[in-house]
């Protein structure tokens, strides 16, 4: 059953934790504080929706959690490792092992087939295994479309190729920035069902969304406003971990 987690007694359950994380950008107009002392914890197996108006810092937060960017100050731990302690090479390896990315813009290579696009993700794990790439495409219902180019696939099918690509190496964390932002209702339902399936299988999902229906699928919402984070703490009434 679902039980609240007490992080005082089970700190090992924290898969993402931020402590006073600030990200400032220095531009022509001065300093923009895109994220202002963010402090929260996400536990293993949680599904969290990040919401907030345009410009509130959602992508900044997702890029930091994805180790694609560094905080200006504060501490960010992924799987209890302080990411600031890693070299660039260690961080690349760490990211590939821990995090699968699902973007709103699918970022597929146009001249590679669905299968080759998924195999390209494997390349970053220093091995390519066509059978595993095919299995990932089958998992998202695209086994029969493996040889198709992105231009021969619908938007929904392209997003499913992205999800297959994110599943390579079975990363514990899936980070999605507006995963259904470019999809029609029918494809949104397919992607929502896929994410529910992945969540049941134990993946931690952090998902930016503007869509209240998608946000409602998550167990907890983290709301951003002008770079400030508002959320229920872990162990509060909304937070559970399947075990
Ligand atoms: P959201 O994803 O919620 O729309 P962002 O995280 O993209 O918000 O942006 C938060 C704030 O930081 C905005 O004011 C935006 O203009 C600013 N910002 C984002 N990226 C940069 C950048 N590379 N350089 C300067 N300012 C940026
Ligand atoms: Mg954004």
PDB file of C-alpha atoms and ligand atoms in Angstrom:
ATOM      1  CA  UNK A   1       0.000   0.000   0.000  1.00  0.00           C
ATOM      2  CA  UNK A   2       0.951   3.666  -0.201  1.00  0.00           C
ATOM      3  CA  UNK A   3       2.664   4.984   2.907  1.00  0.00           C
ATOM      4  CA  UNK A   4       4.033   8.460   3.581  1.00  0.00           C
ATOM      5  CA  UNK A   5       7.832   8.485   3.717  1.00  0.00           C
ATOM      6  CA  UNK A   6       9.655  10.019   6.639  1.00  0.00           C
ATOM      7  CA  UNK A   7      12.919  11.286   5.189  1.00  0.00           C
ATOM      8  CA  UNK A   8      14.386  11.698   8.672  1.00  0.00           C
ATOM      9  CA  UNK A   9      14.427   7.927   9.018  1.00  0.00           C
ATOM     10  CA  UNK A  10      14.705   6.967   5.319  1.00  0.00           C
ATOM     11  CA  UNK A  11      17.066   9.493   3.666  1.00  0.00           C
ATOM     12  CA  UNK A  12      17.954   6.788   1.116  1.00  0.00           C
ATOM     13  CA  UNK A  13      14.477   7.227  -0.391  1.00  0.00           C
ATOM     14  CA  UNK A  14      15.353  10.722  -1.654  1.00  0.00           C
ATOM     15  CA  UNK A  15      16.122  10.484  -5.370  1.00  0.00           C
ATOM     16  CA  UNK A  16      16.197  14.233  -6.111  1.00  0.00           C
ATOM     17  CA  UNK A  17      16.902  16.820  -3.452  1.00  0.00           C
ATOM     18  CA  UNK A  18      17.469  20.548  -3.711  1.00  0.00           C
ATOM     19  CA  UNK A  19      18.704  22.730  -0.897  1.00  0.00           C
ATOM     20  CA  UNK A  20      18.700  26.477  -1.485  1.00  0.00           C
ATOM     21  CA  UNK A  21      19.195  26.062  -5.229  1.00  0.00           C
ATOM     22  CA  UNK A  22      19.401  29.371  -7.061  1.00  0.00           C
ATOM     23  CA  UNK A  23      20.047  29.884 -10.780  1.00  0.00           C
ATOM     24  CA  UNK A  24      20.791  33.339 -12.078  1.00  0.00           C
ATOM     25  CA  UNK A  25      21.354  34.318 -15.683  1.00  0.00           C
ATOM     26  CA  UNK A  26      23.444  37.369 -16.453  1.00  0.00           C
ATOM     27  CA  UNK A  27      22.106  39.172 -19.515  1.00  0.00           C
ATOM     28  CA  UNK A  28      22.248  42.608 -21.100  1.00  0.00           C
ATOM     29  CA  UNK A  29      19.473  43.866 -18.844  1.00  0.00           C
ATOM     30  CA  UNK A  30      21.209  42.654 -15.671  1.00  0.00           C
ATOM     31  CA  UNK A  31      20.749  39.564 -13.557  1.00  0.00           C
ATOM     32  CA  UNK A  32      17.630  37.361 -13.893  1.00  0.00           C
ATOM     33  CA  UNK A  33      17.001  35.054 -10.946  1.00  0.00           C
ATOM     34  CA  UNK A  34      15.198  32.237 -12.759  1.00  0.00           C
ATOM     35  CA  UNK A  35      15.178  29.971  -9.694  1.00  0.00           C
ATOM     36  CA  UNK A  36      15.239  31.405  -6.183  1.00  0.00           C
ATOM     37  CA  UNK A  37      16.402  29.201  -3.289  1.00  0.00           C
ATOM     38  CA  UNK A  38      14.461  26.105  -4.367  1.00  0.00           C
ATOM     39  CA  UNK A  39      14.333  23.496  -1.624  1.00  0.00           C
ATOM     40  CA  UNK A  40      12.413  20.232  -1.942  1.00  0.00           C
ATOM     41  CA  UNK A  41      12.850  16.490  -2.131  1.00  0.00           C
ATOM     42  CA  UNK A  42      11.388  13.945  -4.518  1.00  0.00           C
ATOM     43  CA  UNK A  43      11.367  10.347  -3.343  1.00  0.00           C
ATOM     44  CA  UNK A  44      11.925   7.227  -5.443  1.00  0.00           C
ATOM     45  CA  UNK A  45       8.830   6.217  -7.376  1.00  0.00           C
ATOM     46  CA  UNK A  46       7.040   9.553  -7.060  1.00  0.00           C
ATOM     47  CA  UNK A  47       5.304  11.220 -10.001  1.00  0.00           C
ATOM     48  CA  UNK A  48       5.584  14.998  -9.665  1.00  0.00           C
ATOM     49  CA  UNK A  49       4.055  17.637 -11.927  1.00  0.00           C
ATOM     50  CA  UNK A  50       5.835  20.987 -12.208  1.00  0.00           C
ATOM     51  CA  UNK A  51       3.415  23.768 -13.029  1.00  0.00           C
ATOM     52  CA  UNK A  52       3.578  27.548 -13.361  1.00  0.00           C
ATOM     53  CA  UNK A  53       3.178  30.309 -15.928  1.00  0.00           C
ATOM     54  CA  UNK A  54       5.576  30.912 -18.792  1.00  0.00           C
ATOM     55  CA  UNK A  55       8.866  32.344 -17.530  1.00  0.00           C
ATOM     56  CA  UNK A  56       8.376  31.072 -13.959  1.00  0.00           C
ATOM     57  CA  UNK A  57      11.488  28.862 -14.086  1.00  0.00           C
ATOM     58  CA  UNK A  58      10.147  25.412 -15.036  1.00  0.00           C
ATOM     59  CA  UNK A  59      12.683  24.661 -17.768  1.00  0.00           C
ATOM     60  CA  UNK A  60      15.482  26.075 -15.626  1.00  0.00           C
ATOM     61  CA  UNK A  61      14.495  23.645 -12.871  1.00  0.00           C
ATOM     62  CA  UNK A  62      14.222  20.675 -15.251  1.00  0.00           C
ATOM     63  CA  UNK A  63      17.619  21.465 -16.802  1.00  0.00           C
ATOM     64  CA  UNK A  64      19.192  21.544 -13.328  1.00  0.00           C
ATOM     65  CA  UNK A  65      17.578  18.254 -12.241  1.00  0.00           C
ATOM     66  CA  UNK A  66      18.710  16.757 -15.566  1.00  0.00           C
ATOM     67  CA  UNK A  67      22.300  17.844 -14.837  1.00  0.00           C
ATOM     68  CA  UNK A  68      22.312  19.805 -18.097  1.00  0.00           C
ATOM     69  CA  UNK A  69      23.040  23.002 -16.151  1.00  0.00           C
ATOM     70  CA  UNK A  70      24.570  23.947 -12.785  1.00  0.00           C
ATOM     71  CA  UNK A  71      23.107  25.982  -9.931  1.00  0.00           C
ATOM     72  CA  UNK A  72      24.600  29.434  -9.303  1.00  0.00           C
ATOM     73  CA  UNK A  73      24.436  28.480  -5.623  1.00  0.00           C
ATOM     74  CA  UNK A  74      22.897  25.817  -3.429  1.00  0.00           C
ATOM     75  CA  UNK A  75      23.135  22.054  -3.331  1.00  0.00           C
ATOM     76  CA  UNK A  76      21.575  19.581  -5.767  1.00  0.00           C
ATOM     77  CA  UNK A  77      21.693  15.855  -5.074  1.00  0.00           C
ATOM     78  CA  UNK A  78      20.570  13.129  -7.476  1.00  0.00           C
ATOM     79  CA  UNK A  79      20.435   9.647  -5.960  1.00  0.00           C
ATOM     80  CA  UNK A  80      22.198  11.082  -2.887  1.00  0.00           C
ATOM     81  CA  UNK A  81      25.187  12.282  -4.945  1.00  0.00           C
ATOM     82  CA  UNK A  82      26.069  15.997  -4.899  1.00  0.00           C
ATOM     83  CA  UNK A  83      26.333  16.679  -8.634  1.00  0.00           C
ATOM     84  CA  UNK A  84      28.815  19.533  -8.036  1.00  0.00           C
ATOM     85  CA  UNK A  85      31.421  16.961  -6.955  1.00  0.00           C
ATOM     86  CA  UNK A  86      31.523  15.249 -10.365  1.00  0.00           C
ATOM     87  CA  UNK A  87      33.785  16.004 -13.321  1.00  0.00           C
ATOM     88  CA  UNK A  88      32.143  16.678 -16.703  1.00  0.00           C
ATOM     89  CA  UNK A  89      32.918  13.111 -17.844  1.00  0.00           C
ATOM     90  CA  UNK A  90      31.557  11.584 -14.652  1.00  0.00           C
ATOM     91  CA  UNK A  91      28.454  13.736 -14.972  1.00  0.00           C
ATOM     92  CA  UNK A  92      27.841  12.576 -18.585  1.00  0.00           C
ATOM     93  CA  UNK A  93      28.012   8.955 -17.463  1.00  0.00           C
ATOM     94  CA  UNK A  94      25.866   9.650 -14.393  1.00  0.00           C
ATOM     95  CA  UNK A  95      23.221  11.429 -16.482  1.00  0.00           C
ATOM     96  CA  UNK A  96      23.096   8.590 -19.009  1.00  0.00           C
ATOM     97  CA  UNK A  97      22.619   6.029 -16.227  1.00  0.00           C
ATOM     98  CA  UNK A  98      20.110   7.911 -14.116  1.00  0.00           C
ATOM     99  CA  UNK A  99      17.951  10.091 -16.351  1.00  0.00           C
ATOM    100  CA  UNK A 100      15.775   9.638 -19.424  1.00  0.00           C
ATOM    101  CA  UNK A 101      14.684  12.841 -21.175  1.00  0.00           C
ATOM    102  CA  UNK A 102      11.339  13.393 -22.910  1.00  0.00           C
ATOM    103  CA  UNK A 103      11.042  16.796 -24.583  1.00  0.00           C
ATOM    104  CA  UNK A 104       8.099  18.674 -26.050  1.00  0.00           C
ATOM    105  CA  UNK A 105      10.061  19.176 -29.275  1.00  0.00           C
ATOM    106  CA  UNK A 106      10.912  15.585 -29.987  1.00  0.00           C
ATOM    107  CA  UNK A 107      14.576  16.173 -30.983  1.00  0.00           C
ATOM    108  CA  UNK A 108      14.660  13.204 -33.344  1.00  0.00           C
ATOM    109  CA  UNK A 109      17.335  13.104 -36.055  1.00  0.00           C
ATOM    110  CA  UNK A 110      15.318  13.526 -39.286  1.00  0.00           C
ATOM    111  CA  UNK A 111      17.443  11.284 -41.538  1.00  0.00           C
ATOM    112  CA  UNK A 112      17.571   8.351 -39.101  1.00  0.00           C
ATOM    113  CA  UNK A 113      14.809   5.752 -38.752  1.00  0.00           C
ATOM    114  CA  UNK A 114      12.897   5.314 -35.480  1.00  0.00           C
ATOM    115  CA  UNK A 115      15.122   2.319 -34.690  1.00  0.00           C
ATOM    116  CA  UNK A 116      18.323   4.251 -35.453  1.00  0.00           C
ATOM    117  CA  UNK A 117      17.167   7.194 -33.339  1.00  0.00           C
ATOM    118  CA  UNK A 118      16.693   4.869 -30.368  1.00  0.00           C
ATOM    119  CA  UNK A 119      20.039   3.175 -31.076  1.00  0.00           C
ATOM    120  CA  UNK A 120      21.712   6.591 -31.077  1.00  0.00           C
ATOM    121  CA  UNK A 121      20.714   6.924 -27.401  1.00  0.00           C
ATOM    122  CA  UNK A 122      22.414   3.604 -26.755  1.00  0.00           C
ATOM    123  CA  UNK A 123      25.557   4.974 -28.353  1.00  0.00           C
ATOM    124  CA  UNK A 124      25.880   7.320 -25.368  1.00  0.00           C
ATOM    125  CA  UNK A 125      25.969   4.251 -23.151  1.00  0.00           C
ATOM    126  CA  UNK A 126      28.912   2.977 -25.207  1.00  0.00           C
ATOM    127  CA  UNK A 127      27.012   0.001 -26.597  1.00  0.00           C
ATOM    128  CA  UNK A 128      24.359  -0.429 -29.228  1.00  0.00           C
ATOM    129  CA  UNK A 129      22.045  -3.389 -29.096  1.00  0.00           C
ATOM    130  CA  UNK A 130      19.497  -3.449 -31.896  1.00  0.00           C
ATOM    131  CA  UNK A 131      17.348  -6.040 -30.102  1.00  0.00           C
ATOM    132  CA  UNK A 132      17.081  -3.797 -27.028  1.00  0.00           C
ATOM    133  CA  UNK A 133      16.210  -0.783 -29.192  1.00  0.00           C
ATOM    134  CA  UNK A 134      13.499  -2.822 -30.961  1.00  0.00           C
ATOM    135  CA  UNK A 135      12.164  -4.003 -27.606  1.00  0.00           C
ATOM    136  CA  UNK A 136      11.938  -0.371 -26.424  1.00  0.00           C
ATOM    137  CA  UNK A 137       9.968   0.537 -29.570  1.00  0.00           C
ATOM    138  CA  UNK A 138       7.691  -2.448 -29.016  1.00  0.00           C
ATOM    139  CA  UNK A 139       7.128  -1.317 -25.446  1.00  0.00           C
ATOM    140  CA  UNK A 140       5.669   1.956 -26.779  1.00  0.00           C
ATOM    141  CA  UNK A 141       3.625   0.137 -29.437  1.00  0.00           C
ATOM    142  CA  UNK A 142       5.841   1.015 -32.409  1.00  0.00           C
ATOM    143  CA  UNK A 143       7.491  -2.315 -33.176  1.00  0.00           C
ATOM    144  CA  UNK A 144       6.084  -2.251 -36.704  1.00  0.00           C
ATOM    145  CA  UNK A 145       7.279   1.328 -37.399  1.00  0.00           C
ATOM    146  CA  UNK A 146      10.944   0.803 -36.490  1.00  0.00           C
ATOM    147  CA  UNK A 147      12.243   1.441 -40.003  1.00  0.00           C
ATOM    148  CA  UNK A 148      10.247   4.649 -40.565  1.00  0.00           C
ATOM    149  CA  UNK A 149      11.746   8.136 -40.646  1.00  0.00           C
ATOM    150  CA  UNK A 150      10.380  10.737 -38.207  1.00  0.00           C
ATOM    151  CA  UNK A 151       8.688  12.535 -41.141  1.00  0.00           C
ATOM    152  CA  UNK A 152       6.732   9.331 -41.842  1.00  0.00           C
ATOM    153  CA  UNK A 153       5.385   9.244 -38.262  1.00  0.00           C
ATOM    154  CA  UNK A 154       2.615  11.281 -36.636  1.00  0.00           C
ATOM    155  CA  UNK A 155       3.416  13.657 -33.777  1.00  0.00           C
ATOM    156  CA  UNK A 156       2.165  11.117 -31.267  1.00  0.00           C
ATOM    157  CA  UNK A 157       4.290   8.371 -32.795  1.00  0.00           C
ATOM    158  CA  UNK A 158       7.364  10.610 -32.750  1.00  0.00           C
ATOM    159  CA  UNK A 159       6.788  11.325 -29.054  1.00  0.00           C
ATOM    160  CA  UNK A 160       6.556   7.561 -28.452  1.00  0.00           C
ATOM    161  CA  UNK A 161       9.920   7.123 -30.215  1.00  0.00           C
ATOM    162  CA  UNK A 162      11.282   9.733 -27.770  1.00  0.00           C
ATOM    163  CA  UNK A 163       9.881   7.769 -24.845  1.00  0.00           C
ATOM    164  CA  UNK A 164      11.469   4.571 -26.208  1.00  0.00           C
ATOM    165  CA  UNK A 165      14.754   6.481 -26.469  1.00  0.00           C
ATOM    166  CA  UNK A 166      14.386   7.734 -22.875  1.00  0.00           C
ATOM    167  CA  UNK A 167      13.913   4.139 -21.665  1.00  0.00           C
ATOM    168  CA  UNK A 168      17.275   2.923 -22.964  1.00  0.00           C
ATOM    169  CA  UNK A 169      19.380   1.645 -20.068  1.00  0.00           C
ATOM    170  CA  UNK A 170      16.246   1.720 -17.870  1.00  0.00           C
ATOM    171  CA  UNK A 171      17.007   4.998 -16.024  1.00  0.00           C
ATOM    172  CA  UNK A 172      15.278   5.390 -12.641  1.00  0.00           C
ATOM    173  CA  UNK A 173      14.298   9.014 -13.350  1.00  0.00           C
ATOM    174  CA  UNK A 174      12.236  10.227 -16.307  1.00  0.00           C
ATOM    175  CA  UNK A 175      12.249  13.988 -16.901  1.00  0.00           C
ATOM    176  CA  UNK A 176       9.580  15.309 -19.224  1.00  0.00           C
ATOM    177  CA  UNK A 177       9.208  18.957 -20.305  1.00  0.00           C
ATOM    178  CA  UNK A 178       5.651  19.390 -21.684  1.00  0.00           C
ATOM    179  CA  UNK A 179       5.502  15.815 -23.062  1.00  0.00           C
ATOM    180  CA  UNK A 180       2.031  16.304 -24.516  1.00  0.00           C
ATOM    181  CA  UNK A 181       2.381  19.983 -25.448  1.00  0.00           C
ATOM    182  CA  UNK A 182       2.400  19.259 -29.181  1.00  0.00           C
ATOM    183  CA  UNK A 183      -0.110  16.395 -29.246  1.00  0.00           C
ATOM    184  CA  UNK A 184      -3.795  16.070 -30.076  1.00  0.00           C
ATOM    185  CA  UNK A 185      -6.204  14.553 -27.546  1.00  0.00           C
ATOM    186  CA  UNK A 186      -5.954  10.966 -28.835  1.00  0.00           C
ATOM    187  CA  UNK A 187      -2.154  10.947 -28.732  1.00  0.00           C
ATOM    188  CA  UNK A 188      -2.132  12.709 -25.375  1.00  0.00           C
ATOM    189  CA  UNK A 189      -4.139   9.773 -24.005  1.00  0.00           C
ATOM    190  CA  UNK A 190      -1.644   7.261 -25.431  1.00  0.00           C
ATOM    191  CA  UNK A 191       1.328   9.124 -23.932  1.00  0.00           C
ATOM    192  CA  UNK A 192      -0.489   9.551 -20.594  1.00  0.00           C
ATOM    193  CA  UNK A 193      -1.146   5.796 -20.479  1.00  0.00           C
ATOM    194  CA  UNK A 194       2.499   5.070 -21.275  1.00  0.00           C
ATOM    195  CA  UNK A 195       3.665   7.347 -18.451  1.00  0.00           C
ATOM    196  CA  UNK A 196       1.204   5.668 -16.063  1.00  0.00           C
ATOM    197  CA  UNK A 197       2.595   2.298 -17.090  1.00  0.00           C
ATOM    198  CA  UNK A 198       6.185   3.487 -16.488  1.00  0.00           C
ATOM    199  CA  UNK A 199       5.208   4.919 -13.113  1.00  0.00           C
ATOM    200  CA  UNK A 200       3.634   1.595 -12.085  1.00  0.00           C
ATOM    201  CA  UNK A 201       6.926  -0.019 -13.029  1.00  0.00           C
ATOM    202  CA  UNK A 202       8.748   2.134 -10.493  1.00  0.00           C
ATOM    203  CA  UNK A 203      10.176   5.024 -12.525  1.00  0.00           C
ATOM    204  CA  UNK A 204      10.316   8.395 -10.779  1.00  0.00           C
ATOM    205  CA  UNK A 205       8.642  10.898 -13.109  1.00  0.00           C
ATOM    206  CA  UNK A 206       9.187  14.667 -13.043  1.00  0.00           C
ATOM    207  CA  UNK A 207       6.937  16.288 -15.617  1.00  0.00           C
ATOM    208  CA  UNK A 208       6.436  19.932 -16.570  1.00  0.00           C
ATOM    209  CA  UNK A 209       2.926  20.474 -17.853  1.00  0.00           C
ATOM    210  CA  UNK A 210       0.424  23.237 -18.523  1.00  0.00           C
ATOM    211  CA  UNK A 211      -2.354  20.726 -18.900  1.00  0.00           C
ATOM    212  CA  UNK A 212      -4.514  20.210 -15.780  1.00  0.00           C
ATOM    213  CA  UNK A 213      -5.506  16.704 -16.956  1.00  0.00           C
ATOM    214  CA  UNK A 214      -1.868  15.652 -17.190  1.00  0.00           C
ATOM    215  CA  UNK A 215      -1.004  17.347 -13.891  1.00  0.00           C
ATOM    216  CA  UNK A 216      -3.860  15.445 -12.240  1.00  0.00           C
ATOM    217  CA  UNK A 217      -2.107  12.167 -13.062  1.00  0.00           C
ATOM    218  CA  UNK A 218       0.811  13.126 -10.805  1.00  0.00           C
ATOM    219  CA  UNK A 219       0.812  12.422  -7.077  1.00  0.00           C
ATOM    220  CA  UNK A 220       2.182  15.818  -6.153  1.00  0.00           C
ATOM    221  CA  UNK A 221       2.449  19.236  -7.763  1.00  0.00           C
ATOM    222  CA  UNK A 222       5.367  21.603  -7.486  1.00  0.00           C
ATOM    223  CA  UNK A 223       4.214  25.083  -8.465  1.00  0.00           C
ATOM    224  CA  UNK A 224       6.615  27.789  -9.620  1.00  0.00           C
ATOM    225  CA  UNK A 225       6.004  31.512  -9.568  1.00  0.00           C
ATOM    226  CA  UNK A 226       8.742  34.025 -10.420  1.00  0.00           C
ATOM    227  CA  UNK A 227      11.400  31.409  -9.649  1.00  0.00           C
ATOM    228  CA  UNK A 228       9.974  30.511  -6.246  1.00  0.00           C
ATOM    229  CA  UNK A 229       8.846  26.969  -5.494  1.00  0.00           C
ATOM    230  CA  UNK A 230       5.629  26.087  -3.721  1.00  0.00           C
ATOM    231  CA  UNK A 231       4.976  22.444  -2.899  1.00  0.00           C
ATOM    232  CA  UNK A 232       3.779  20.016  -0.300  1.00  0.00           C
ATOM    233  CA  UNK A 233       6.712  18.565   1.634  1.00  0.00           C
ATOM    234  CA  UNK A 234       7.603  14.900   1.380  1.00  0.00           C
ATOM    235  CA  UNK A 235       5.730  12.995   4.043  1.00  0.00           C
ATOM    236  CA  UNK A 236       2.763  15.368   3.708  1.00  0.00           C
ATOM    237  CA  UNK A 237      -0.646  14.066   2.804  1.00  0.00           C
ATOM    238  CA  UNK A 238      -0.093  13.921  -0.980  1.00  0.00           C
ATOM    239  CA  UNK A 239       3.211  12.066  -0.958  1.00  0.00           C
ATOM    240  CA  UNK A 240       3.397   8.313  -1.280  1.00  0.00           C
ATOM    241  CA  UNK A 241       5.809   5.654  -2.425  1.00  0.00           C
ATOM    242  CA  UNK A 242       4.780   2.362  -3.947  1.00  0.00           C
ATOM    243  CA  UNK A 243       6.662  -0.590  -2.578  1.00  0.00           C
TER     244      UNK A 243
HETATM  245  P1  LIG B   1       9.600  28.502 -18.066  1.00  0.00           P
HETATM  246  O1  LIG B   1      10.170  27.208 -18.544  1.00  0.00           O
HETATM  247  O2  LIG B   1       8.754  28.383 -16.832  1.00  0.00           O
HETATM  248  O3  LIG B   1       8.869  29.224 -19.149  1.00  0.00           O
HETATM  249  P2  LIG B   1      12.376  29.377 -17.914  1.00  0.00           P
HETATM  250  O4  LIG B   1      13.018  28.501 -16.905  1.00  0.00           O
HETATM  251  O5  LIG B   1      12.628  29.071 -19.343  1.00  0.00           O
HETATM  252  O6  LIG B   1      10.809  29.456 -17.613  1.00  0.00           O
HETATM  253  O7  LIG B   1      12.825  30.889 -17.655  1.00  0.00           O
HETATM  254  C1  LIG B   1      12.778  31.505 -16.364  1.00  0.00           C
HETATM  255  C2  LIG B   1      13.329  32.933 -16.460  1.00  0.00           C
HETATM  256  O8  LIG B   1      14.719  32.881 -16.776  1.00  0.00           O
HETATM  257  C3  LIG B   1      12.675  33.768 -17.540  1.00  0.00           C
HETATM  258  O9  LIG B   1      12.623  35.088 -17.067  1.00  0.00           O
HETATM  259  C4  LIG B   1      13.622  33.647 -18.710  1.00  0.00           C
HETATM  260  O10 LIG B   1      13.566  34.775 -19.528  1.00  0.00           O
HETATM  261  C5  LIG B   1      14.966  33.557 -17.998  1.00  0.00           C
HETATM  262  N1  LIG B   1      15.960  32.765 -18.761  1.00  0.00           N
HETATM  263  C6  LIG B   1      15.838  31.448 -19.101  1.00  0.00           C
HETATM  264  N2  LIG B   1      16.934  31.020 -19.760  1.00  0.00           N
HETATM  265  C7  LIG B   1      17.765  32.107 -19.854  1.00  0.00           C
HETATM  266  C8  LIG B   1      19.061  32.323 -20.422  1.00  0.00           C
HETATM  267  N3  LIG B   1      19.732  31.317 -21.005  1.00  0.00           N
HETATM  268  N4  LIG B   1      19.598  33.561 -20.325  1.00  0.00           N
HETATM  269  C9  LIG B   1      18.936  34.559 -19.711  1.00  0.00           C
HETATM  270  N5  LIG B   1      17.721  34.437 -19.146  1.00  0.00           N
HETATM  271  C10 LIG B   1      17.127  33.212 -19.214  1.00  0.00           C
HETATM  272 MG1  LIG B   2       9.912  26.146 -20.409  1.00  0.00          MG
END
